[in-house]
XYZ file of C-alpha atoms in Angstrom:
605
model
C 5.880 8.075 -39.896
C 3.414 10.435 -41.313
C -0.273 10.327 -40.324
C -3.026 10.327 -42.796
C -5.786 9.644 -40.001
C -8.342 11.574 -38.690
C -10.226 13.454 -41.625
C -13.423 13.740 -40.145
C -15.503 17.269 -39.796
C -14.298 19.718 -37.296
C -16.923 21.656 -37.856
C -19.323 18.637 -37.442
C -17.882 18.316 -33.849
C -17.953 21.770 -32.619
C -21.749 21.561 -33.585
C -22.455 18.796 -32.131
C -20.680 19.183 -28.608
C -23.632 18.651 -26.461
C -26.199 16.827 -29.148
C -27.079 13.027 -28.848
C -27.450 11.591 -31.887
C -28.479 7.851 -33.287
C -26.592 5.165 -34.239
C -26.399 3.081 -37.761
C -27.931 -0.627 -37.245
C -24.012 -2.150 -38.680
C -20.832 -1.313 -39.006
C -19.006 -1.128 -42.600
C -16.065 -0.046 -44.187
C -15.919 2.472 -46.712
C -13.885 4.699 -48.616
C -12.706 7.638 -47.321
C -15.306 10.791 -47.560
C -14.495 14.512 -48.372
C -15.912 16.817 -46.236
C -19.383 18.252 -47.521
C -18.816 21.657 -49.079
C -20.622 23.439 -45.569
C -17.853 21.298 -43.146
C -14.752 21.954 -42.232
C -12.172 19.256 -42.894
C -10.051 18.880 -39.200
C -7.087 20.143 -39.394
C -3.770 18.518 -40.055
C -2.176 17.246 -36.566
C 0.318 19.626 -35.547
C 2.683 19.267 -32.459
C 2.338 22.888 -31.303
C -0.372 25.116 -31.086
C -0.487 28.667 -29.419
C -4.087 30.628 -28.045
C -6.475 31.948 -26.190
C -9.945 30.428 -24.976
C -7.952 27.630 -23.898
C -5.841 24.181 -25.599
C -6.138 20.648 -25.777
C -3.113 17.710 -26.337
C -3.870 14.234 -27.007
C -2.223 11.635 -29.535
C -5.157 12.293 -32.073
C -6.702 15.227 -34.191
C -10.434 14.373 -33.872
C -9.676 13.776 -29.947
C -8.679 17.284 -29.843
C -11.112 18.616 -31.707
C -13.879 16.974 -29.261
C -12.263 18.663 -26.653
C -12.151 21.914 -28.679
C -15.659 22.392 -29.329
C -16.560 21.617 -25.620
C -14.662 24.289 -24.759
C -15.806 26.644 -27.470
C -19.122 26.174 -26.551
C -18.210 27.515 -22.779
C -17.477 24.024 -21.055
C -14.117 24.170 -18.445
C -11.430 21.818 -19.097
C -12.814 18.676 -17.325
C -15.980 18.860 -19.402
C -13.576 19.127 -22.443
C -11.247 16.437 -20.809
C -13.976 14.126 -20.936
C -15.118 15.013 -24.463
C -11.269 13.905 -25.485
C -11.091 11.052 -23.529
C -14.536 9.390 -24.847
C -12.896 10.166 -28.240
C -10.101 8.478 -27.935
C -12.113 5.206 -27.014
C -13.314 5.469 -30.374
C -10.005 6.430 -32.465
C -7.201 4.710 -30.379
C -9.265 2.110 -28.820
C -6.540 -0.117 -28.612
C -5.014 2.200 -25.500
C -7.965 3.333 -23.690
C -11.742 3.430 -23.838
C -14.715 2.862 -21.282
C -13.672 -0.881 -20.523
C -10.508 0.278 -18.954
C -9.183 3.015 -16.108
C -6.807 5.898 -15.596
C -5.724 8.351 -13.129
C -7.066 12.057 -13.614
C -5.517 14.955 -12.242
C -7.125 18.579 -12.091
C -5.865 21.874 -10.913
C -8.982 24.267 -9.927
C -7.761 28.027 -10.631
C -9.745 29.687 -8.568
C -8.484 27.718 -5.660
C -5.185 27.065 -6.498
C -5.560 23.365 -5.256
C -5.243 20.089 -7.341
C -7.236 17.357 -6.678
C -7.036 13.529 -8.209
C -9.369 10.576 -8.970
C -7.886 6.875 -8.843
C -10.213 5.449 -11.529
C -7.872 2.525 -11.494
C -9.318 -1.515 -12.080
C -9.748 -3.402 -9.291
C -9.891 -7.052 -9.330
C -12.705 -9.567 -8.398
C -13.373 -9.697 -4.671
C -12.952 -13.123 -4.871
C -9.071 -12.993 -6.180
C -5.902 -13.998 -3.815
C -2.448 -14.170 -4.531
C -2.707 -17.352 -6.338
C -4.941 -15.249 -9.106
C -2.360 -15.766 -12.031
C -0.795 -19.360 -10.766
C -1.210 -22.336 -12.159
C -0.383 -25.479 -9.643
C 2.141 -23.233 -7.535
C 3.639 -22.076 -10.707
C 3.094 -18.470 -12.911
C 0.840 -18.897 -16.082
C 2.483 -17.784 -19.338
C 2.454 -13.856 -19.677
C 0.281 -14.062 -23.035
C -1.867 -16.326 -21.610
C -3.074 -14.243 -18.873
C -3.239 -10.924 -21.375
C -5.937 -12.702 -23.627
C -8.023 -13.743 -21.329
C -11.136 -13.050 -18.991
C -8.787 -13.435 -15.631
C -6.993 -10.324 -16.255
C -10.035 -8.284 -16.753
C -10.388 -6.080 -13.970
C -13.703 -3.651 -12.885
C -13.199 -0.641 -15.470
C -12.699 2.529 -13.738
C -13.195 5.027 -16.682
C -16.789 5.639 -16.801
C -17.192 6.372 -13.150
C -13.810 8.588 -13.350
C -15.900 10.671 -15.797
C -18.874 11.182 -14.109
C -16.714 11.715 -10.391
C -15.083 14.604 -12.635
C -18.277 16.052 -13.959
C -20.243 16.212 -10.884
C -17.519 17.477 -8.513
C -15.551 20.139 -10.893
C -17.010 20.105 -14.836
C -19.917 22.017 -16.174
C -21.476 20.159 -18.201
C -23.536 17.089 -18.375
C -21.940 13.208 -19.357
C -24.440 12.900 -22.189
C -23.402 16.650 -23.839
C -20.058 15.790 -23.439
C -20.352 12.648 -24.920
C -21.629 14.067 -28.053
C -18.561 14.715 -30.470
C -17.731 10.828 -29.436
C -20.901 9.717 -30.410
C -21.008 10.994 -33.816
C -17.218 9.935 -34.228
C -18.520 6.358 -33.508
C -21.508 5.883 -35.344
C -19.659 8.394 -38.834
C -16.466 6.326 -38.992
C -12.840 7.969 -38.476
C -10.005 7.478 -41.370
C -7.619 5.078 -40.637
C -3.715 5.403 -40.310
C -0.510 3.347 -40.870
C -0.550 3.418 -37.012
C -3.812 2.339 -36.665
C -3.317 -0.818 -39.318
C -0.136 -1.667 -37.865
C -1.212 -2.122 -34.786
C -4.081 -4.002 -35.409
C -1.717 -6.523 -37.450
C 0.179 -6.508 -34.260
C -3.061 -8.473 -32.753
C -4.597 -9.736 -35.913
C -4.237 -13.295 -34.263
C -5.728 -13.076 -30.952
C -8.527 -10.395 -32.971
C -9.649 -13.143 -35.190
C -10.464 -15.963 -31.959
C -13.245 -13.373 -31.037
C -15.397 -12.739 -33.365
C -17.052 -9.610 -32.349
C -13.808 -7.943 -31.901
C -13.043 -9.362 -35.655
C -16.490 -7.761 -36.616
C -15.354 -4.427 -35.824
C -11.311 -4.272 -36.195
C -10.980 -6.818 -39.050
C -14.002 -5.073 -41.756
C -14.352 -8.021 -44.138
C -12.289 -10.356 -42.744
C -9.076 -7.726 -43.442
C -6.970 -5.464 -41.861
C -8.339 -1.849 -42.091
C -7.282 -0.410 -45.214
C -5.467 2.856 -44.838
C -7.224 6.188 -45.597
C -10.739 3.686 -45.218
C -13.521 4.853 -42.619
C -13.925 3.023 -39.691
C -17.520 2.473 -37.442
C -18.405 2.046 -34.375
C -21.816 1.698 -34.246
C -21.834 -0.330 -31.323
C -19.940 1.883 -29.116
C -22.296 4.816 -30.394
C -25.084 3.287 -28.806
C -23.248 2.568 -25.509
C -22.462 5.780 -25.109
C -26.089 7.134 -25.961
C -27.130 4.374 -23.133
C -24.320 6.232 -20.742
C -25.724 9.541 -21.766
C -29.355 8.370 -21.569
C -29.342 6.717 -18.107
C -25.805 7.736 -16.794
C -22.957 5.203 -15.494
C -25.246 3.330 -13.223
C -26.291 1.530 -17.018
C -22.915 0.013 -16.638
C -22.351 -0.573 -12.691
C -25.249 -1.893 -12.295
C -27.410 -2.344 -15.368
C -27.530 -4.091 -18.765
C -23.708 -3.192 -20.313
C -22.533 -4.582 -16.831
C -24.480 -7.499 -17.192
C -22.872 -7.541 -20.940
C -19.138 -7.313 -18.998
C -19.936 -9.883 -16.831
C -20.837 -12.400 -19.116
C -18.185 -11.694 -21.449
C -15.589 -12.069 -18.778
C -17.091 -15.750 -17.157
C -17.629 -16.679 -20.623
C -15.272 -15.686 -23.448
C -17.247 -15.304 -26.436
C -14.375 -17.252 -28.487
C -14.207 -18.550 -31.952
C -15.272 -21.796 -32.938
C -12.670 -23.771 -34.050
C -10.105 -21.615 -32.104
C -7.421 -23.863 -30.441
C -6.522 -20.119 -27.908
C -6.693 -21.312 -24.338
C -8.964 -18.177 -22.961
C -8.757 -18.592 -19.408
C -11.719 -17.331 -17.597
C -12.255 -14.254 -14.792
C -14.361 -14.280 -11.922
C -15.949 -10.817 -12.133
C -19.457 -10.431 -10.873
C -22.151 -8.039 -10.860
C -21.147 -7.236 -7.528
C -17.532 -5.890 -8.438
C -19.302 -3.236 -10.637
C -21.743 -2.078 -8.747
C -19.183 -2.062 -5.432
C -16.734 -0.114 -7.874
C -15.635 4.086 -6.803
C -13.062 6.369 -8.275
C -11.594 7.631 -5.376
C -10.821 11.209 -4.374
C -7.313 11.540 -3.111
C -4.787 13.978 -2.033
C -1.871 14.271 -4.769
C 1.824 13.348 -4.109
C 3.632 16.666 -3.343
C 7.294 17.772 -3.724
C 9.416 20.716 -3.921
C 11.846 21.385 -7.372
C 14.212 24.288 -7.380
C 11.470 26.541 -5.773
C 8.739 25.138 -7.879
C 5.781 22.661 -6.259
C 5.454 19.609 -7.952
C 2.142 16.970 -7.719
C 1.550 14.131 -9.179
C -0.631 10.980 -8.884
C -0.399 9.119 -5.046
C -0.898 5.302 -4.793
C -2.292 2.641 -6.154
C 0.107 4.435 -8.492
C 4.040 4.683 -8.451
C 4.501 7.933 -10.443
C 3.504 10.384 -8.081
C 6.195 8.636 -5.445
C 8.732 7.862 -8.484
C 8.754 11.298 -10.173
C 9.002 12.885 -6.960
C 11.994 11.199 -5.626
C 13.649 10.783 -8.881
C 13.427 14.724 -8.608
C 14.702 15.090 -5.299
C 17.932 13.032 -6.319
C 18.517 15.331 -9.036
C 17.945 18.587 -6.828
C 21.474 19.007 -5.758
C 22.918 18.741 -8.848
C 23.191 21.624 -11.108
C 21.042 20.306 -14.147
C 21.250 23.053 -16.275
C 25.377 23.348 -16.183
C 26.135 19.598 -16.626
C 27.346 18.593 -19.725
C 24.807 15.933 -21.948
C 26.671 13.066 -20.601
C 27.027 14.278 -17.151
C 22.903 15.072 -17.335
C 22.227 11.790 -18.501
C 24.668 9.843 -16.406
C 22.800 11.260 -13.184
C 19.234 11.152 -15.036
C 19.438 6.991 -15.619
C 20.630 6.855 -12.046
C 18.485 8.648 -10.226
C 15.788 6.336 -12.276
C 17.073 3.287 -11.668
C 17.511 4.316 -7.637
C 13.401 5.285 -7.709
C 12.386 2.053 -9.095
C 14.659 0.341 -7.035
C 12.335 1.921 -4.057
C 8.894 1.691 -5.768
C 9.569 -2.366 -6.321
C 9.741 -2.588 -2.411
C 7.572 0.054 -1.110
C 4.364 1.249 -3.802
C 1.030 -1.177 -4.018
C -2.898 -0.483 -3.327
C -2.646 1.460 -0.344
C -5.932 0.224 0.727
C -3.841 -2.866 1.306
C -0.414 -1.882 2.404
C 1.730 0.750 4.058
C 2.827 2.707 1.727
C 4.963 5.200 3.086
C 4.445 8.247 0.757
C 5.360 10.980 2.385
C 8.788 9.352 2.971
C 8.871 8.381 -0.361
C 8.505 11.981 -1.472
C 10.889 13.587 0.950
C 14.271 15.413 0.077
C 15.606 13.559 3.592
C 15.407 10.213 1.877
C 16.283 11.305 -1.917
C 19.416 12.634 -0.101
C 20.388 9.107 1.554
C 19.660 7.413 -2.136
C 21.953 10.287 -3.994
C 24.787 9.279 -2.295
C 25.031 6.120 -3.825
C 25.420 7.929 -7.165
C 28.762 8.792 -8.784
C 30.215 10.604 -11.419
C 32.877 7.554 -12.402
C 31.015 4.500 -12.515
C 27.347 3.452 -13.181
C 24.946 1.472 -10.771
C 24.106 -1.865 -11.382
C 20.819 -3.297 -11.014
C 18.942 -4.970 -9.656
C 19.710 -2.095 -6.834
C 18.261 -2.769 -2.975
C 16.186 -0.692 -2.186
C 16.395 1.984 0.632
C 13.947 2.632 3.924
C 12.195 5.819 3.273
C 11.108 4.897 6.881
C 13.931 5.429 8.355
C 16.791 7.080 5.899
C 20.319 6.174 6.051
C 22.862 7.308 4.056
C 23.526 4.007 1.381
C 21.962 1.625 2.995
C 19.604 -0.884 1.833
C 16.625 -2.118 3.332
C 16.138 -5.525 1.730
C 17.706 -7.783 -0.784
C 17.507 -6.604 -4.401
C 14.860 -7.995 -6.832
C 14.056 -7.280 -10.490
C 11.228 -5.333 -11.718
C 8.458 -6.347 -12.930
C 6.898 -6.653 -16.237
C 4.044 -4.182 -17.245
C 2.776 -3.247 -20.859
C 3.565 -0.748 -22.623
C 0.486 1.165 -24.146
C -1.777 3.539 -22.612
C -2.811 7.488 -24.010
C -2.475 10.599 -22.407
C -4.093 14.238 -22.997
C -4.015 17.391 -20.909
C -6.507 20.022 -21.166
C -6.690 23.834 -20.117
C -9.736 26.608 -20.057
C -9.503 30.143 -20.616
C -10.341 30.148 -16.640
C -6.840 29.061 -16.347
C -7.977 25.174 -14.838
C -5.880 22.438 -16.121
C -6.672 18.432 -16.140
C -3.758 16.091 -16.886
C -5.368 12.880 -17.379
C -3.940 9.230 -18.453
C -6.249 6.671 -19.418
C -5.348 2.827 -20.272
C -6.813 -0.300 -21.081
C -3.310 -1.664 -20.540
C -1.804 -4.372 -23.839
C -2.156 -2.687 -27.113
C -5.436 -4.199 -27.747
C -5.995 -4.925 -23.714
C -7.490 -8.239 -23.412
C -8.200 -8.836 -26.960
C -11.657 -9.170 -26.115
C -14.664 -6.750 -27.290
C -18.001 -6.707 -25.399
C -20.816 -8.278 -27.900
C -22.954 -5.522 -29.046
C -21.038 -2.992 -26.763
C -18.025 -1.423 -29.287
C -15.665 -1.260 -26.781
C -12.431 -3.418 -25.619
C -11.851 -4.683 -22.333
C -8.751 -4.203 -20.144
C -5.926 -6.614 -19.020
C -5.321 -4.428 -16.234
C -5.267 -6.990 -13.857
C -1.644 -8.111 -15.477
C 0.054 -5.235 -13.496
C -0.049 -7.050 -10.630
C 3.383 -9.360 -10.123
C 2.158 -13.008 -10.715
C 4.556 -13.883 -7.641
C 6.941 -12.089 -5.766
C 10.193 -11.647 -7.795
C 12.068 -13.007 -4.946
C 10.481 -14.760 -2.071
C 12.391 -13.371 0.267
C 11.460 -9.476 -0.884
C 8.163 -8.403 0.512
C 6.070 -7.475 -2.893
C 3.593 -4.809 -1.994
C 2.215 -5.740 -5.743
C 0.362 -9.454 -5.383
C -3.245 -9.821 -6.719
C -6.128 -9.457 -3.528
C -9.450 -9.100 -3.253
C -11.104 -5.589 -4.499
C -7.459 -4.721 -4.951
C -5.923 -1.859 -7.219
C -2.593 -3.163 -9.205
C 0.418 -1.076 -8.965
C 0.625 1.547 -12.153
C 3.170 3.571 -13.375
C 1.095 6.489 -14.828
C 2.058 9.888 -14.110
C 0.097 12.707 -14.959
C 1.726 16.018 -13.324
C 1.153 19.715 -12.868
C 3.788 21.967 -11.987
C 3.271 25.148 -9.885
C 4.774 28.872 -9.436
C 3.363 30.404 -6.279
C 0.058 28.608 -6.735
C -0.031 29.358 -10.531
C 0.826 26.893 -13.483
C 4.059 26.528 -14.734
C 3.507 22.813 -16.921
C 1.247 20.201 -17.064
C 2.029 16.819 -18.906
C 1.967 12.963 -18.649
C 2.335 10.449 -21.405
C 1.784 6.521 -22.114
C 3.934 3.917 -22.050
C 3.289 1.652 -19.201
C 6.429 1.843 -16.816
C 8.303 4.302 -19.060
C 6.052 6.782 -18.087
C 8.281 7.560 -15.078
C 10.980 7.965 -16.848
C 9.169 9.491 -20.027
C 7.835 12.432 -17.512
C 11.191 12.985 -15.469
C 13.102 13.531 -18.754
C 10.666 15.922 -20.008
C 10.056 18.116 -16.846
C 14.102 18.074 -16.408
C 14.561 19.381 -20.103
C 11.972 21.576 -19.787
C 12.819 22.669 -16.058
C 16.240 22.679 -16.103
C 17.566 22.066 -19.371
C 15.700 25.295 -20.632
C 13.907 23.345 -23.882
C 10.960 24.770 -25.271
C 8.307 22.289 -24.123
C 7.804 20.993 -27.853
C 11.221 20.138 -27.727
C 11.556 19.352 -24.103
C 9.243 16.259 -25.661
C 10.650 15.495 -28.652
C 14.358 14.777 -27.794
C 15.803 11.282 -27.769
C 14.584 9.188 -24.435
C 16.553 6.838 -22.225
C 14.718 4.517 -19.895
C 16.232 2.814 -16.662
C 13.964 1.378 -14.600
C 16.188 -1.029 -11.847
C 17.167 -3.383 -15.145
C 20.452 -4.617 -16.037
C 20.227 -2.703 -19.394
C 18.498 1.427 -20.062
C 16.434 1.021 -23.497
C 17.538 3.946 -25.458
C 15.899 5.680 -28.896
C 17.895 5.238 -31.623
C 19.308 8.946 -31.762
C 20.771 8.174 -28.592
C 21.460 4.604 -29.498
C 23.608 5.807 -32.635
C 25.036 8.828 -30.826
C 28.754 9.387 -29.386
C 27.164 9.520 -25.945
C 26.181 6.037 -25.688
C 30.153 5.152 -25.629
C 30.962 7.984 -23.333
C 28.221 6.434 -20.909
C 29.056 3.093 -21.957
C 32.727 3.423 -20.543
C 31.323 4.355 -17.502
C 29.773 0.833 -17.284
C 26.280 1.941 -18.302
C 24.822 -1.332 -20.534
C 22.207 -0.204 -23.124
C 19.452 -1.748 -25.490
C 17.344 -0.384 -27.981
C 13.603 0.687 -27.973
C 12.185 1.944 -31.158
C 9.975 4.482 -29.613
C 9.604 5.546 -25.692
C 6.553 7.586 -24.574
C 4.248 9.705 -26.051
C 3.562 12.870 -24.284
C 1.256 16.063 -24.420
C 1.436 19.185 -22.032
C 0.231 22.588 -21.877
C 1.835 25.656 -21.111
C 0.213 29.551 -19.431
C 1.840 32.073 -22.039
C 1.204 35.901 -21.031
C -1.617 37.459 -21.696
C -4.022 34.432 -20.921
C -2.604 32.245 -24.129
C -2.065 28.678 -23.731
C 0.766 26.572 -25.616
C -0.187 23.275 -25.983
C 2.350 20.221 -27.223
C 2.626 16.946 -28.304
C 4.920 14.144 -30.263
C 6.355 15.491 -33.392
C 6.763 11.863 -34.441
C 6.319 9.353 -32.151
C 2.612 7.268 -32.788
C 2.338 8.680 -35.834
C 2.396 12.237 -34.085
C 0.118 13.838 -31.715
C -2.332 16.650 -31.991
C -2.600 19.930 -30.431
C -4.804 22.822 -30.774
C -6.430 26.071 -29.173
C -9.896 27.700 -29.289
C -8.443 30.584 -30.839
C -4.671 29.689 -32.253
């Protein structure tokens, strides 16, 4: 669908990089603006973009440009990473923003090394596994998404100040800057944008400071309108002013807390808002944790990804190593795609049984990651008849060749909306970084006074164990991290880049990733393309959602006959990457379509 968003100033943003600027006492809406005759409108989004200085990818043009002018004013790319990021809470705050968490991965050039932060939500110290039951019995799935109890400590601030102090340049409150003025000068709206706020007009309306700032008026946003944050401009000047302690342990913490105990909800509303048990004390006992990266080997190449409390480190990797004997590149599209869904449904199969908070349970990574145990999983693939699922999963303990280590059970639910952008300097550093607040519209639930959504993170976690005879390494705890599927990855060449990418899309991130790395890896697409093409998504469920180009295609009945069963899914994913060129030039993609389209740019295209 085409995307009219996004007109603010470019050169507004490049100016104002490192500047803190004041807020507007109230939001309004208001027509859309031209550009004064000094500015610079932003540029159109575009899906490629080719340069020097260094690139940025994210779903949004003013994101990018945030990122942009922190890197044309000399900042690396985690200083720009966090420029885009803080953006984004402002123009897609529906998928990420400072009330939520993410996983952020950076690759240090002078080093060679890659380093990650878990800046995943934890829940209340005082949850158990009886967090989301109700008498013995699992609360309705909506019920828990709107709601204080699935609100879990956000992660995201203190990922971006862990970033800035061990690897960026730059200060939070200078990189905070182009967000700032985003907030508190209004963004245009998009038929994205509206459309997804219809999606939650509902549960918006039964809060009223969330209807104060998505619902101008009492309406949906108009498309092509401007819309404030005025709120969330001041939040962030309070981060910039007195740094992330203001929310772990100081007055927007204080604002969390009571918005969590206490849903702020409509008079008159007949929505049963269930409330959380986060204290003061979950904030201030909150850390982003350093942590090695997942690690695997691809057809020479080294591959890292994100380790628990997520699965897409572990699921990308073995995924992977299922596919390495097979000669990608040579096998016909149905023969590719055959092995692709398998070898998905086979990892998911193993991250049910094996991936939670590893602070909690044995995770067995380095098994999970190995060729020895990809190779006892492959077997169980052939070329004449699909898989069913639910498939048992294996023992990357102790590998045999098609065995099972426990009874099969389902997957579980998780949403489906996140963002993802990856960044790279003309110093050749790279940060692939995914960010979530979880539901399209997370908890439904804005902070009073505060601009900013919180997360329903806490929703990841199964509500009970699929079957009770299946150990579920995934059950609510105390302080504990819920099991994500986000997937941020960097490729390497002898120490030196080959790709970086991730995307959003709750668990069809695995799959989203896999299917781009293997068309860019091995089925020699340009990485544009490599993220464009139609996606299929298996993840251990009786049916693989399918796009509709692959939906309507002849392959579906090739696959079909093999005894493949498929369902549709509008849209899958929605990825960015970044590319070294020669000569120090940086390609940077994203969506051609998909949300509306994404944005990429470089310092100097």
């Amino acid at each position: 669908m085409p995307n009219v968003r996004r007109l603010t100033s470019w050169g507004a943003a490049a100016a104002l990089a490192g500047s803190l600027l004041a807020a507007p006492a109230a939001a309004q809406s208001a027509p859309p603006r031209a550009p004064a005759p000094h500015q610079t409108a932003t540029p159109a989004k575009t899906p490629l973009a080719i340069g020097h200085g260094g690139a940025v990818a994210s779903v949004d043009a003013d994101a990018s440009a945030a990122g942009i002018a922190v890197l044309k004013r000399g900042g690396n790319a985690v200083d720009a990473a966090v420029a885009t990021a803080a953006a984004l809470g402002v123009t897609e705050p529906y998928s990420s923003g400072i009330g939520g968490g993410g996983y952020f991965v950076y690759y240090n050039a002078r080093t060679h090394t890659i380093r990650t932060l878990d800046g995943r939500e934890t829940a209340p110290r005082s949850a158990d596994q009886n967090l989301f039951l109700d008498h013995g019995k699992p609360i309705p799935f909506e019920d828990a998404v709107t709601s204080g109890l699935s609100v879990g400590t956000p992660g995201t601030p203190a990922t971006w100040d862990t970033a800035l102090r061990r690897w960026g340049s730059r200060s939070l409150g200078q990189v905070l800057g182009p967000a700032r003025k985003l907030a508190r000068d209004g963004f245009t709206v998009d038929d994205t944008f509206r459309q997804q706020t219809a999606a939650n007009e509902a549960r918006f309306r039964d809060f009223p400071a969330t209807a104060r700032l998505f619902l101008p008026g009492g309406r949906l946003p108009v498309v092509g309108s401007t819309l404030k944050n005025p709120d969330l401009a001041r939040t962030y000047g309070e981060l910039a002013d007195k740094g992330v302690a203001s929310l772990y342990t100081g007055d927007v913490g204080r604002d969390i807390v009571r918005t969590v105990r206490k849903p702020p909800v409509r008079s008159g509303s007949s929505r049963h808002v269930r409330p959380g048990d986060l204290t003061a004390a979950d904030l201030s006992g909150y850390r982003a944790l350093g942590q090695a990266p997942t690690h695997t080997r691809y057809r020479g190449l080294d591959v890292y990804g994100m380790a628990p409390s997520s699965s897409g480190g572990t699921s990308v990797a073995e995924a992977l190593n299922i596919l390495e004997k097979s000669d990608v590149s040579r096998l016909t599209e149905k023969q590719y795609l055959h092995r692709y869904i398998e070898a998905s449904r086979i990892a998911f199969a193993d991250r049910g049984r094996w991936v939670g908070d590893p602070a909690y349970e044995h995770v067995p990574t380095r098994g999970l990651t190995s060729q020895r145990f990809a190779d006892s999983r492959a077997c169980l693939i052939r070329d004449d008849k699909a898989l069913t699922s639910p498939l048992a999963p294996g023992d990357p303990r102790h590998p045999e060749p098609c065995r099972s280590a426990d009874k099969a059970a389902p997957t579980t639910y998780e949403g489906e909306n996140t963002t993802h952008l990856t960044v790279a300097d003309k110093w050749g550093n790279i940060v692939a970084y995914t960010l979530t607040i979880e539901q399209t519209g997370g908890s439904g639930i804005v902070v009073p006074g505060r601009g900013f959504l919180l997360n329903n993170e806490l929703t990841d976690f199964s509500f009970a164990p699929a079957d009770p005879a299946v150990h579920d390494p995934n059950l609510p705890g105390p302080g504990k991290r819920p099991r994500s599927s986000i997937s941020p990855t960097v490729v390497l060449r002898h120490g030196k880049p080959v790709v970086a990418l991730g995307s959003p899309g709750g668990a069809t991130i695995i799959t989203t990733v896999l299917q781009t790395l293997v068309n860019f890896l091995d089925r020699g697409m340009p990485l544009v393309d490599a993220i464009a093409a139609p996606r299929a998504s298996q993840r251990n469920a009786t049916s693989t959602e399918l796009e509709p180009a692959l939906w309507n295609s002849p392959l579906r009945r090739q696959l079909e006959a093999l005894g493949h069963t498929f369902k549709q899914n509008p849209e899958i994913g929605a990825a960015t990457g970044v590319q070294p060129l020669p000569g120090g030039r940086w390609l940077a993609a994203a969506e051609k379509v998909r949300r509306g389209g994404g944005s990429a740019m470089a310092v100097r295209p």
